[in-house]
Tab-separated table of C-alpha atoms in Angstrom:
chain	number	residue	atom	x	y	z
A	1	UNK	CA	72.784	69.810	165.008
A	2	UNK	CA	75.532	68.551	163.165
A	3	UNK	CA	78.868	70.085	161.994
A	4	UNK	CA	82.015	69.242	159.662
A	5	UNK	CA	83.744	71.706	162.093
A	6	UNK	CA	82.958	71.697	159.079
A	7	UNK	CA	79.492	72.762	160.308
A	8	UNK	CA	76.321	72.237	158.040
A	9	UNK	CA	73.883	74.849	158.660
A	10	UNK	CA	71.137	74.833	156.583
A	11	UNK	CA	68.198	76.885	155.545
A	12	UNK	CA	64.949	76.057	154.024
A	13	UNK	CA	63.470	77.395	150.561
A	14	UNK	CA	63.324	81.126	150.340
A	15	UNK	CA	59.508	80.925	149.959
A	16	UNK	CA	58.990	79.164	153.550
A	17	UNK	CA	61.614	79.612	156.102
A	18	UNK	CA	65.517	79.631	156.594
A	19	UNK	CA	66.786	77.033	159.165
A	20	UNK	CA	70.546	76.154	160.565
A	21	UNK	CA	71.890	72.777	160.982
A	22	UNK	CA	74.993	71.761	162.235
A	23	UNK	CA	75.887	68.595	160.056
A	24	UNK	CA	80.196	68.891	160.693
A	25	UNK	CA	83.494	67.225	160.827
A	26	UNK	CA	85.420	68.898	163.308
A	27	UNK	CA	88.449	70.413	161.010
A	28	UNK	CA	91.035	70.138	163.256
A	29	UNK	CA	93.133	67.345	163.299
A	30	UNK	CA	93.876	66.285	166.471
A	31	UNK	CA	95.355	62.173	166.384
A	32	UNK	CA	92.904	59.777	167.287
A	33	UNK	CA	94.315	58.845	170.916
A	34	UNK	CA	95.555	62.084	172.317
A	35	UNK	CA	92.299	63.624	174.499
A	36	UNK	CA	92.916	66.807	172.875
A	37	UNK	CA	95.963	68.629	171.764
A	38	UNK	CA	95.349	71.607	174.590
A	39	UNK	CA	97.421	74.396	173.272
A	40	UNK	CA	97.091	75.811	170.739
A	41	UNK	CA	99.092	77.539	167.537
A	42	UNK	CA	99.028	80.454	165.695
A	43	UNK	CA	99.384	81.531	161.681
A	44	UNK	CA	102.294	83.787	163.043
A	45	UNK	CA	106.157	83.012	163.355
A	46	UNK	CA	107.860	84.289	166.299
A	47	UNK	CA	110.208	86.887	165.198
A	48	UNK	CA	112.231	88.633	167.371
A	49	UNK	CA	110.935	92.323	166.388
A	50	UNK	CA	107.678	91.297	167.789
A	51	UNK	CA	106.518	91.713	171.928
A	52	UNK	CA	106.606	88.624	173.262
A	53	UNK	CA	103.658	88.194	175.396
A	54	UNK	CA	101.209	86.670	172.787
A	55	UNK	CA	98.610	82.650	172.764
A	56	UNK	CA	97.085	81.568	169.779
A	57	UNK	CA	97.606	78.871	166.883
A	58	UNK	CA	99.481	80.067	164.329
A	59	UNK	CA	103.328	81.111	163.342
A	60	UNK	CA	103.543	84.519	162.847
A	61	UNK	CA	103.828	85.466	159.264
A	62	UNK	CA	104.149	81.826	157.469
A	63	UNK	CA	101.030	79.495	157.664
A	64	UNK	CA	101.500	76.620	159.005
A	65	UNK	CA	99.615	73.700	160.796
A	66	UNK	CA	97.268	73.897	163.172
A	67	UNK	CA	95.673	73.025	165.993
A	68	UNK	CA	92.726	70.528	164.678
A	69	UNK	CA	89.355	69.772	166.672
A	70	UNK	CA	88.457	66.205	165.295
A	71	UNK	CA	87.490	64.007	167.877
A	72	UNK	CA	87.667	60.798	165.618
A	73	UNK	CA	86.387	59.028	168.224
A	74	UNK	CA	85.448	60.877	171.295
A	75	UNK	CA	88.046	58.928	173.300
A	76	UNK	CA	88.107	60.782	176.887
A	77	UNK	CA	85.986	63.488	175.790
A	78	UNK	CA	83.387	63.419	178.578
A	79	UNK	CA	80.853	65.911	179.775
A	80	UNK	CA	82.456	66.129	183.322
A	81	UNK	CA	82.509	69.750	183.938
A	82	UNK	CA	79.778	71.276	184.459
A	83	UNK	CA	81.048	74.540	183.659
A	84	UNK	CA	82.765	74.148	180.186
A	85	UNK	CA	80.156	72.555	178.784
A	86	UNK	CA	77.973	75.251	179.389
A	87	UNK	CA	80.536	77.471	177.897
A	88	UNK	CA	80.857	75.351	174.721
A	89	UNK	CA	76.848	75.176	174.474
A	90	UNK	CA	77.013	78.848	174.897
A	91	UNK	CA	79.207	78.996	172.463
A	92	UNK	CA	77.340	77.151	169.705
A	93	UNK	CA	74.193	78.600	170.363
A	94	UNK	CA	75.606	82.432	169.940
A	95	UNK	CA	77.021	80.911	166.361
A	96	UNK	CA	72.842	80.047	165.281
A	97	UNK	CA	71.739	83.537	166.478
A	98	UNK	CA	74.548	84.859	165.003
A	99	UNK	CA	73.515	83.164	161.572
A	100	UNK	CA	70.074	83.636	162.147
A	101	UNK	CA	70.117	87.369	162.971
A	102	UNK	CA	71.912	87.380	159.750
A	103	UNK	CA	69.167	86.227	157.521
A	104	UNK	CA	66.557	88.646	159.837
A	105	UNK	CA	68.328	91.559	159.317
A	106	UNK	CA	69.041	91.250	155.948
A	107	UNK	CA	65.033	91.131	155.704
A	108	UNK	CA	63.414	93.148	158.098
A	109	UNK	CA	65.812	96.166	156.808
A	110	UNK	CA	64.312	95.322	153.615
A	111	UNK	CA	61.158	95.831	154.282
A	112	UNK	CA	60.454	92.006	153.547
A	113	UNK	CA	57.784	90.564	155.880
A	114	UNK	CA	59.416	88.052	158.744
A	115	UNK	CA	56.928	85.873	160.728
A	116	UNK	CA	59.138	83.533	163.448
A	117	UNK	CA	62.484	84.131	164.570
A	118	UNK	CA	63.456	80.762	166.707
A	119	UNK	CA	66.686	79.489	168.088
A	120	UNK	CA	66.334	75.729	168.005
A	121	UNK	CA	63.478	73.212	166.546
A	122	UNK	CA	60.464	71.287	168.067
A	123	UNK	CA	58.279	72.484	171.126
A	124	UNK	CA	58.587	76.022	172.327
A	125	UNK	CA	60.201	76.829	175.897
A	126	UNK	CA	59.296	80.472	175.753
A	127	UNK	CA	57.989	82.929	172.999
A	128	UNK	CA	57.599	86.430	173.075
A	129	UNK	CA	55.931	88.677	170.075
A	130	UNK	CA	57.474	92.099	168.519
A	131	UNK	CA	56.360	93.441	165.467
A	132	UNK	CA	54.523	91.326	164.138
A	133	UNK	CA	57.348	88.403	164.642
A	134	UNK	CA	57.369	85.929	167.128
A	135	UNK	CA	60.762	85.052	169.058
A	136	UNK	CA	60.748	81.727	169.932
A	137	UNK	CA	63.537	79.017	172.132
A	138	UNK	CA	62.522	75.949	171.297
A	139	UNK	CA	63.633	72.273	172.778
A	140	UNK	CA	65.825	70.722	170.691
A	141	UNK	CA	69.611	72.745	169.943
A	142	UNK	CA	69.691	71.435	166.711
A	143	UNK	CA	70.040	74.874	165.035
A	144	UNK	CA	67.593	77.453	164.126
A	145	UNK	CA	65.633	79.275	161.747
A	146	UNK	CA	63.897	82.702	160.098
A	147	UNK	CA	60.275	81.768	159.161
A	148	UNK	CA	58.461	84.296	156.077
A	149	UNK	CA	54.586	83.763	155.792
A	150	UNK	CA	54.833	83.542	151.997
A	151	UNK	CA	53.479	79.805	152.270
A	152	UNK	CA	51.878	79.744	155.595
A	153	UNK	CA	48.155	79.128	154.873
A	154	UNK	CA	47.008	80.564	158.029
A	155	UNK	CA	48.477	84.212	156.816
A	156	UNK	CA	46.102	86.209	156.028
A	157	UNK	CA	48.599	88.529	153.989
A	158	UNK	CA	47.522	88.483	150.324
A	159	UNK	CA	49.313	86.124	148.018
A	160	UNK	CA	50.840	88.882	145.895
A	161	UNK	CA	52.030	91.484	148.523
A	162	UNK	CA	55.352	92.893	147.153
A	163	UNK	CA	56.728	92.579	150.772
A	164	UNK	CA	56.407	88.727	150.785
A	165	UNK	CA	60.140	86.817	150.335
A	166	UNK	CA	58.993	85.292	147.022
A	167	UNK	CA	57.654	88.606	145.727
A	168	UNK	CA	60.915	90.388	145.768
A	169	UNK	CA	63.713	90.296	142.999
A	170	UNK	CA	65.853	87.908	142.899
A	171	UNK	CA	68.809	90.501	144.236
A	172	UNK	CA	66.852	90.953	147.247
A	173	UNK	CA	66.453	87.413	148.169
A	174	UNK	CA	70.381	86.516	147.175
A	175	UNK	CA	71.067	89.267	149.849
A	176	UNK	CA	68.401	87.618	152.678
A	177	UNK	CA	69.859	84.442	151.585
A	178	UNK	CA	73.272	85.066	151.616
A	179	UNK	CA	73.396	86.960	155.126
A	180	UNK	CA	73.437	84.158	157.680
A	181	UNK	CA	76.902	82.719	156.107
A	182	UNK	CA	78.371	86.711	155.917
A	183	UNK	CA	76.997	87.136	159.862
A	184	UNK	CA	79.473	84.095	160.483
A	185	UNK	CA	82.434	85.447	158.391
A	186	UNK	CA	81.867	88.490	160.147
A	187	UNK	CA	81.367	86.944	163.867
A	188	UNK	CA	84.911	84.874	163.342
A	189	UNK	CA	86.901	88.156	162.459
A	190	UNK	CA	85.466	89.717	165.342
A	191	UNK	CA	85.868	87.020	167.491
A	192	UNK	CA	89.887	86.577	166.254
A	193	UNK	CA	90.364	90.643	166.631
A	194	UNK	CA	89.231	90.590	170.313
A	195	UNK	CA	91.402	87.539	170.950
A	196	UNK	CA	94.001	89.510	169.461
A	197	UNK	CA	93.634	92.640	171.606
A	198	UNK	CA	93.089	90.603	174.690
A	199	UNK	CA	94.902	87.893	175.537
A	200	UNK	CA	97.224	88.071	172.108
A	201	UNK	CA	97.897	85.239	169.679
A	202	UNK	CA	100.049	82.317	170.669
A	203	UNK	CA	103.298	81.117	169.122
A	204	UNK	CA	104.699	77.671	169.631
A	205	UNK	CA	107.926	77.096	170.122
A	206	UNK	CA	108.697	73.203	169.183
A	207	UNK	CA	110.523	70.474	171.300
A	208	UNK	CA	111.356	66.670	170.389
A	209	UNK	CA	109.004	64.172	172.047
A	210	UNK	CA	105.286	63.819	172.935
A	211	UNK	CA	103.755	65.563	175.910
A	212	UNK	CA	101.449	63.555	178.406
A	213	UNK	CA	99.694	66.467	180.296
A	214	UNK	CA	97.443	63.771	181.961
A	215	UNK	CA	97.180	59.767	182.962
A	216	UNK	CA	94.369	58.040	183.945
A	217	UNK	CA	93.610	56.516	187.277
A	218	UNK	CA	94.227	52.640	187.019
A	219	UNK	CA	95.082	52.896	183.547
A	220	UNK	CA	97.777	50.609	181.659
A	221	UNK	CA	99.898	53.939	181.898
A	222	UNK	CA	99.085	54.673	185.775
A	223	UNK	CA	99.652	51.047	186.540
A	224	UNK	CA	103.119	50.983	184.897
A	225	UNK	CA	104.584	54.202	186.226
A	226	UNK	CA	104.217	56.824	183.340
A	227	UNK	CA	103.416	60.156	185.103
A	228	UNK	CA	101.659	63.258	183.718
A	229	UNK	CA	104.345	66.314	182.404
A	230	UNK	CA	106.192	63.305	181.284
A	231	UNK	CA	107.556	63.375	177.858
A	232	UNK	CA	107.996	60.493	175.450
A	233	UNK	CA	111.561	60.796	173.764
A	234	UNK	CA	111.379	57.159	172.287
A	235	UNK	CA	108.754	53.788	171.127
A	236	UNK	CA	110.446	51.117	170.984
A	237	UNK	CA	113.573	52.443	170.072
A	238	UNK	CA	112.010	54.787	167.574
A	239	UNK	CA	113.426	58.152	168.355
A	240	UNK	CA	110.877	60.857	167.849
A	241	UNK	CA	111.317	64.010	165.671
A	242	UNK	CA	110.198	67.312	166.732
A	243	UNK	CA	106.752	67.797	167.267
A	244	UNK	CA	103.989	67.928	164.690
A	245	UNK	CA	100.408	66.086	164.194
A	246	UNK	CA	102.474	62.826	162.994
A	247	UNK	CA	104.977	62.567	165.774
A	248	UNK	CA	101.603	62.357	168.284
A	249	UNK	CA	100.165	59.309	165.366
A	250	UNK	CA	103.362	57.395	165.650
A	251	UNK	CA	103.394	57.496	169.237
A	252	UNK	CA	99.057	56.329	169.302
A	253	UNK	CA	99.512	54.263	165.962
A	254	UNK	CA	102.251	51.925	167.620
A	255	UNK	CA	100.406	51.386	171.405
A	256	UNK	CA	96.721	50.771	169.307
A	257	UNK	CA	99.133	47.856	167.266
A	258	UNK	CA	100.685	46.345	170.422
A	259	UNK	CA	97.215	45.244	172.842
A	260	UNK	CA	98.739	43.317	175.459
A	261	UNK	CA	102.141	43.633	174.373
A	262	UNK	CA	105.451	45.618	176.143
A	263	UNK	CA	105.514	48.689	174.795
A	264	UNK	CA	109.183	50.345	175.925
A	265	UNK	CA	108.716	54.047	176.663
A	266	UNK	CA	111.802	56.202	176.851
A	267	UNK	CA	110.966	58.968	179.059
A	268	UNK	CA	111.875	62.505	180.000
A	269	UNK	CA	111.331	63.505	183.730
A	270	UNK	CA	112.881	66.125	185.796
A	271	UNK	CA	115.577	66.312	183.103
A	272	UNK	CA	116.577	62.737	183.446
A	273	UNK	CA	115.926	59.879	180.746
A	274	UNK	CA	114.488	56.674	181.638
A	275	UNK	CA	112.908	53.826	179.940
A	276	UNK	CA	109.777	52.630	180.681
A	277	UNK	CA	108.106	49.451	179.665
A	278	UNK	CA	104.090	49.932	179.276
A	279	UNK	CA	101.774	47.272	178.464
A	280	UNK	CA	98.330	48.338	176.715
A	281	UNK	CA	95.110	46.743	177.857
A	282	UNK	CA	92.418	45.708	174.832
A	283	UNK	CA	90.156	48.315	174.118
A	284	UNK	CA	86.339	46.969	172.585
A	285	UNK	CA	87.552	47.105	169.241
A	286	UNK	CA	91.198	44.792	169.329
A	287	UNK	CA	93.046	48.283	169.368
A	288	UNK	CA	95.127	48.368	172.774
A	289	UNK	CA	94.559	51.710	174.507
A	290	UNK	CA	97.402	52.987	177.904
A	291	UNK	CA	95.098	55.701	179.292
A	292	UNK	CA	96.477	58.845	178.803
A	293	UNK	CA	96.510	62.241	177.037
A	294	UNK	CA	99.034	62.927	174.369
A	295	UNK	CA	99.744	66.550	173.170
A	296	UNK	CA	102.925	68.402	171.019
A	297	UNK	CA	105.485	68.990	173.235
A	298	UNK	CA	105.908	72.642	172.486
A	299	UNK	CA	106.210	76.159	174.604
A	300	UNK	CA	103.991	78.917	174.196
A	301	UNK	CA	104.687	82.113	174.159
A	302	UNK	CA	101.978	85.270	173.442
A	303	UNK	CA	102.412	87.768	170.704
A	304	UNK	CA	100.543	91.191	171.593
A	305	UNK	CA	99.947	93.646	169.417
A	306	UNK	CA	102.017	97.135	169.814
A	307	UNK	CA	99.234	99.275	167.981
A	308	UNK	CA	96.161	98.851	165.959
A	309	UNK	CA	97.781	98.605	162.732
A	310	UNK	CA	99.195	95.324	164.120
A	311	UNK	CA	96.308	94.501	165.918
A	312	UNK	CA	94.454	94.154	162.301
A	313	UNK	CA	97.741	92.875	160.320
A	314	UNK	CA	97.395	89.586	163.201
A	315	UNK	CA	93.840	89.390	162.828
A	316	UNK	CA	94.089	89.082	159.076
A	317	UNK	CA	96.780	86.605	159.062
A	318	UNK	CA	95.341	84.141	161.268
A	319	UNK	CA	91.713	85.121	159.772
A	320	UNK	CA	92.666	83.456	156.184
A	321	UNK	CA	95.449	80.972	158.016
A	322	UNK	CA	92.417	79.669	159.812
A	323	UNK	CA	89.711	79.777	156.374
A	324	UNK	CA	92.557	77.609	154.616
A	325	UNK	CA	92.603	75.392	156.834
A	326	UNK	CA	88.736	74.730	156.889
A	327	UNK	CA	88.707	75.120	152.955
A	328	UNK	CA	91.694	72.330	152.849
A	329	UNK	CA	89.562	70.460	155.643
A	330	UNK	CA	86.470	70.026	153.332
A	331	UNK	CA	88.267	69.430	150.020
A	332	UNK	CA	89.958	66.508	151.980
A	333	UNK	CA	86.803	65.435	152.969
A	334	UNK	CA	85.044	64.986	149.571
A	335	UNK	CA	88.530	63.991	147.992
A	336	UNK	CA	88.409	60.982	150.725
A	337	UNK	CA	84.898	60.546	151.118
A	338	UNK	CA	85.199	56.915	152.303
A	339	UNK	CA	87.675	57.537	154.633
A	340	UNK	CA	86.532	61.221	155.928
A	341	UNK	CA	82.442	60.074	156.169
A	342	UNK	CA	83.013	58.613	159.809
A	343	UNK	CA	84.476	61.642	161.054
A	344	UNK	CA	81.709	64.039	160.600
A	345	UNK	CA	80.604	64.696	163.916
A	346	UNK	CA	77.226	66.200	165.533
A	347	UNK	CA	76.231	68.171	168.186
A	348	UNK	CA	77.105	66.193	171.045
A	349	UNK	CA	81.110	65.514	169.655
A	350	UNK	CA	80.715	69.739	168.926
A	351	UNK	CA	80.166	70.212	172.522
A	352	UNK	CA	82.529	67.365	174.095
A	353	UNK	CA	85.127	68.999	172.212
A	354	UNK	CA	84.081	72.516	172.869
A	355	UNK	CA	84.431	71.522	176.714
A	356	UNK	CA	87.502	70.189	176.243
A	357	UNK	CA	89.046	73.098	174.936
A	358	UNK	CA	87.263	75.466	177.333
A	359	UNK	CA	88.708	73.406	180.202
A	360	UNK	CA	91.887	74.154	178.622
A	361	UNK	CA	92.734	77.368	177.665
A	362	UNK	CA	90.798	80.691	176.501
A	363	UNK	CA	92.818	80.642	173.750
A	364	UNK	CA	91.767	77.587	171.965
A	365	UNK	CA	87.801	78.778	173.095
A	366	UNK	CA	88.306	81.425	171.019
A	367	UNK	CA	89.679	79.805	167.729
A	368	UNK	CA	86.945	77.020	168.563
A	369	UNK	CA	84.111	79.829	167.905
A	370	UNK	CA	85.883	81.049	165.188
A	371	UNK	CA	86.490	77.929	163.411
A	372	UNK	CA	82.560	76.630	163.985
A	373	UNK	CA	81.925	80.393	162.621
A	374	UNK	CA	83.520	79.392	159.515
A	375	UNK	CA	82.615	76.090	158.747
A	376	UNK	CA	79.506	76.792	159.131
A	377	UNK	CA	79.545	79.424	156.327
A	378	UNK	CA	81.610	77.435	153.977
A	379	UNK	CA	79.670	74.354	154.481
A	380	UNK	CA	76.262	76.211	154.089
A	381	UNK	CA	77.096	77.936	151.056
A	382	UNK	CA	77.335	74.301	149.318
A	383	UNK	CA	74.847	73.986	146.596
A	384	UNK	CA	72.804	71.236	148.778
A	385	UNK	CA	69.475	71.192	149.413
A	386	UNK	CA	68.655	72.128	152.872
A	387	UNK	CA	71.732	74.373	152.927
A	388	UNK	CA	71.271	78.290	152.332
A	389	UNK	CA	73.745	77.546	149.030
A	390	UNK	CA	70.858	75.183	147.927
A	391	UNK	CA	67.971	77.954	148.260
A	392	UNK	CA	71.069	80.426	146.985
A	393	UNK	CA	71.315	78.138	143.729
A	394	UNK	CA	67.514	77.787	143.513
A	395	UNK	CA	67.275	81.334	143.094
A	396	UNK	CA	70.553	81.633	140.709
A	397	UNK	CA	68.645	78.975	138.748
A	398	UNK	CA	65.188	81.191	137.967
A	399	UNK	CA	67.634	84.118	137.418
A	400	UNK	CA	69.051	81.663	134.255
A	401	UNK	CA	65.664	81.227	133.533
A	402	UNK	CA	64.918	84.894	132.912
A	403	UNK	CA	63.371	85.083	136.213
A	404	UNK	CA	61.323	82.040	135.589
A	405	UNK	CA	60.574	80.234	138.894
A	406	UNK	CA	60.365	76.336	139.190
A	407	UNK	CA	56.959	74.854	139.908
A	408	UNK	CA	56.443	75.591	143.596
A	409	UNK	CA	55.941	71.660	143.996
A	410	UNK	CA	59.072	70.654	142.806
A	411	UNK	CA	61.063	73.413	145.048
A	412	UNK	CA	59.775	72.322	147.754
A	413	UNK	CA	60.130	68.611	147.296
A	414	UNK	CA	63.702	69.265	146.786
A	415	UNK	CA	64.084	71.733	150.326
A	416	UNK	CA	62.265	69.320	152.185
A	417	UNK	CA	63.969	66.019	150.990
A	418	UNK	CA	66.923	67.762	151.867
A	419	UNK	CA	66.007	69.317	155.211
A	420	UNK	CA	64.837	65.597	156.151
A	421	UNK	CA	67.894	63.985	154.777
A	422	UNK	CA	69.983	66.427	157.734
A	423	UNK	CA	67.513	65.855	160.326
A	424	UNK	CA	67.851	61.949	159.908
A	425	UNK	CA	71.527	62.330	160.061
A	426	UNK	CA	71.585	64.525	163.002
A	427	UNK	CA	69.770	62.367	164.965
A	428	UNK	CA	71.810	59.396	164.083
A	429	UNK	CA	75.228	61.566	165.030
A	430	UNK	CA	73.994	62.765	168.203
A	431	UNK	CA	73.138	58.633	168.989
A	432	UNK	CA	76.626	57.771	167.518
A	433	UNK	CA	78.443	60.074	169.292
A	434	UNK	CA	76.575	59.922	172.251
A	435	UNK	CA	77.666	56.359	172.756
A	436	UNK	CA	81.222	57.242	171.935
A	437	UNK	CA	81.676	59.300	175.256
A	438	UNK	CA	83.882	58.024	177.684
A	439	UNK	CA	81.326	58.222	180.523
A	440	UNK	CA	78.909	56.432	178.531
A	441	UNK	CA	81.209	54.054	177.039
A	442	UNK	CA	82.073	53.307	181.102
A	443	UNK	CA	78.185	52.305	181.277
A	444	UNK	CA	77.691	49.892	179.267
């Protein structure tokens, strides 16, 4: 599975059978060195007319940044709980049945004929048959997919049955198509409003500094004295600003420059200022590395809802706060191509960083599904093939024709070239970013 938290899901042609892949660059942007920015922001400003009570990434009514989920290179993401990770595989796999159930639904209420409904790709762990379908989890979590028997040669439905996918108008099929990515919209409000109701939104409050919530055990940082809930003031006599994305970069950009080189630290602790002076050991790649988590140093407060009306009005906001940001995530991405194509992450990264957030906080758990909800509808509505917007513009393509189809052959060459073109690269991001974990990284 792959994602661009930006998630690729993907179906196959109309005339065989929809499938979700997770091709994605997480769309969060989280600096390069800092394990993960843990708390998270909301699209809300803290006012003081609203109850104070609320967790969530956002400033209530002005967009602003947020909280980004791009392990650029998996540093300290590990799969050391147990627990979370099951939670963040939970989490992903709800998003495919989500999708999938999408594309069902949108057929079987139809009346359009469904033949395999399976959660994953390869062998089958357990089946079970209803109506006529099958319901299938299969071995490898690398998405899902709706199967129709229009091209199954071992059907023995008759080629022109008016309740076969390819038989239907092109309407009908737009709306089957079309249903996984609306599933997803849908799923991410839902899964903002009850985050909204339950544990409220959060609002940040910012401070000057850098926040190290934890140090490693014999790391360059442990070795000379920096302590976690301390707070970086100062690099080298480089005061930092208040916090932001950049003031967490200057802090990682300046140790990965100085391998094996004093790096002087001026440090809050206890509400005393100190200087300390850190030297970075020489990570594989020449960068130098201290060993610790970096994070905004910021307060969080919760904003609750006082009635419905604002229940919805919060939900909204941070709804479309949280869609810019993955729209702005994937224009960046083909604006930078060069730059962005390394960060597009798979599976594995998905689920590092998943656990990482459900160690956490709830808070960021819950913008995590709702961000992989929508990236994974933006990204499959591109017009690629193996993506539902590639069957989507198939179809838009006969309707141009005046409802002529193209040859069958050619359709599918295009769908399959495309559905091998994400396999290949999901297998080579699960590899990649299977070596970039810190556990296996401590391996070899």
């Amino acid at each position: 599975m792959l994602i661009n938290f930006s998630p690729l899901s993907s179906t196959c042609p109309p005339s065989s059978s929809s499938s979700t892949y997770f091709p994605s660059r997480l769309s969060t942007s989280r600096p390069p060195y800092s394990e993960f920015p843990l708390k998270p922001r909301t699209h809300l400003v803290k006012s003081p007319s609203l109850s104070v009570s609320h967790s969530s990434k956002t400033k209530l009514l002005c967009p602003t940044n947020r909280v980004d989920f791009r392990p650029c290179a998996l540093p300290g993401l590990d799969f050391g709980n147990v627990e979370s990770v099951l939670e963040a595989a939970g989490v992903l796999t709800a998003i495919i049945v989500v999708h999938e159930t999408g594309h069902f639904l949108a057929a079987y209420l139809q009346g359009i004929r469904v033949s395999k409904f399976a959660v994953g790709f390869g062998p089958i762990l357990a089946k079970f048959n209803a109506n006529d379908v099958e319901f299938s989890l299969r071995a490898f979590p690398l998405g899902g997919f709706v199967g129709f028997p229009d091209n199954d040669p071992d059907s023995d439905i008759p080629e022109d049955d008016v309740n076969l996918l390819k038989n239907r108008p092109i309407l009908d099929r737009v709306i089957v198509i079309s249903a996984g990515v609306v599933a997803n919209i849908i799923f991410a409000y839902a899964i903002i409003f009850t985050q909204v109701l339950s544990v409220g939104l959060p609002v940040q409050e910012p401070f000057s500094g850098v926040l190290v919530p934890d140090v490693r055990p014999f790391s360059a940082a442990s070795r000379d004295g920096l302590l976690p809930g301390d707070v970086i003031l100062a690099v080298n006599g480089i005061e930092l600003q208040k916090t932001g994305s950049s003031v967490v970069s200057q802090v990682v950009d300046i140790i990965k420059k100085n391998p094996k080189r004093n790096v002087f630290l001026k440090v809050e602790r206890a509400k005393q200022d100190f200087e300390i002076g850190v030297v970075p050991d020489e990570n594989f790649d020449g960068t130098g590395k201290i060993g610790v988590q970096l994070s905004p140093n910021i307060k969080i407060t919760k904003l609750r809802p006082n009635n419905i009306f604002e229940a919805f009005n919060y939900t909204g906001k941070e709804f479309w706060g949280l869609t810019y940001n993955v729209l702005d995530s994937l224009k960046q991405t083909f604006m930078n191509f060069s730059q962005s194509a390394s960060k597009v992450s798979g599976p594995v990264a998905i689920i590092a960083v998943g656990a990482e957030v459900a160690r956490s906080t709830v808070d960021g758990l819950y913008e995590f599904a709702a961000l992989l909800n929508l990236n994974l509808a933006v990204i499959n509505l591109l017009p690629l093939p193996a993506l539902d917007g590639g069957s989507l513009a198939l179809v838009l393509l006969e309707a141009a024709r005046g409802g002529q189809k193209l040859p069958l052959e050619l359709e599918q060459r295009i769908m399959s070239s495309g559905i091998m073109f994400v396999l290949l690269l999901g297998l080579f991001l699960i590899v990649r970013d299977t070596l970039n974990l810190e556990f296996i990284k401590d391996l070899l």
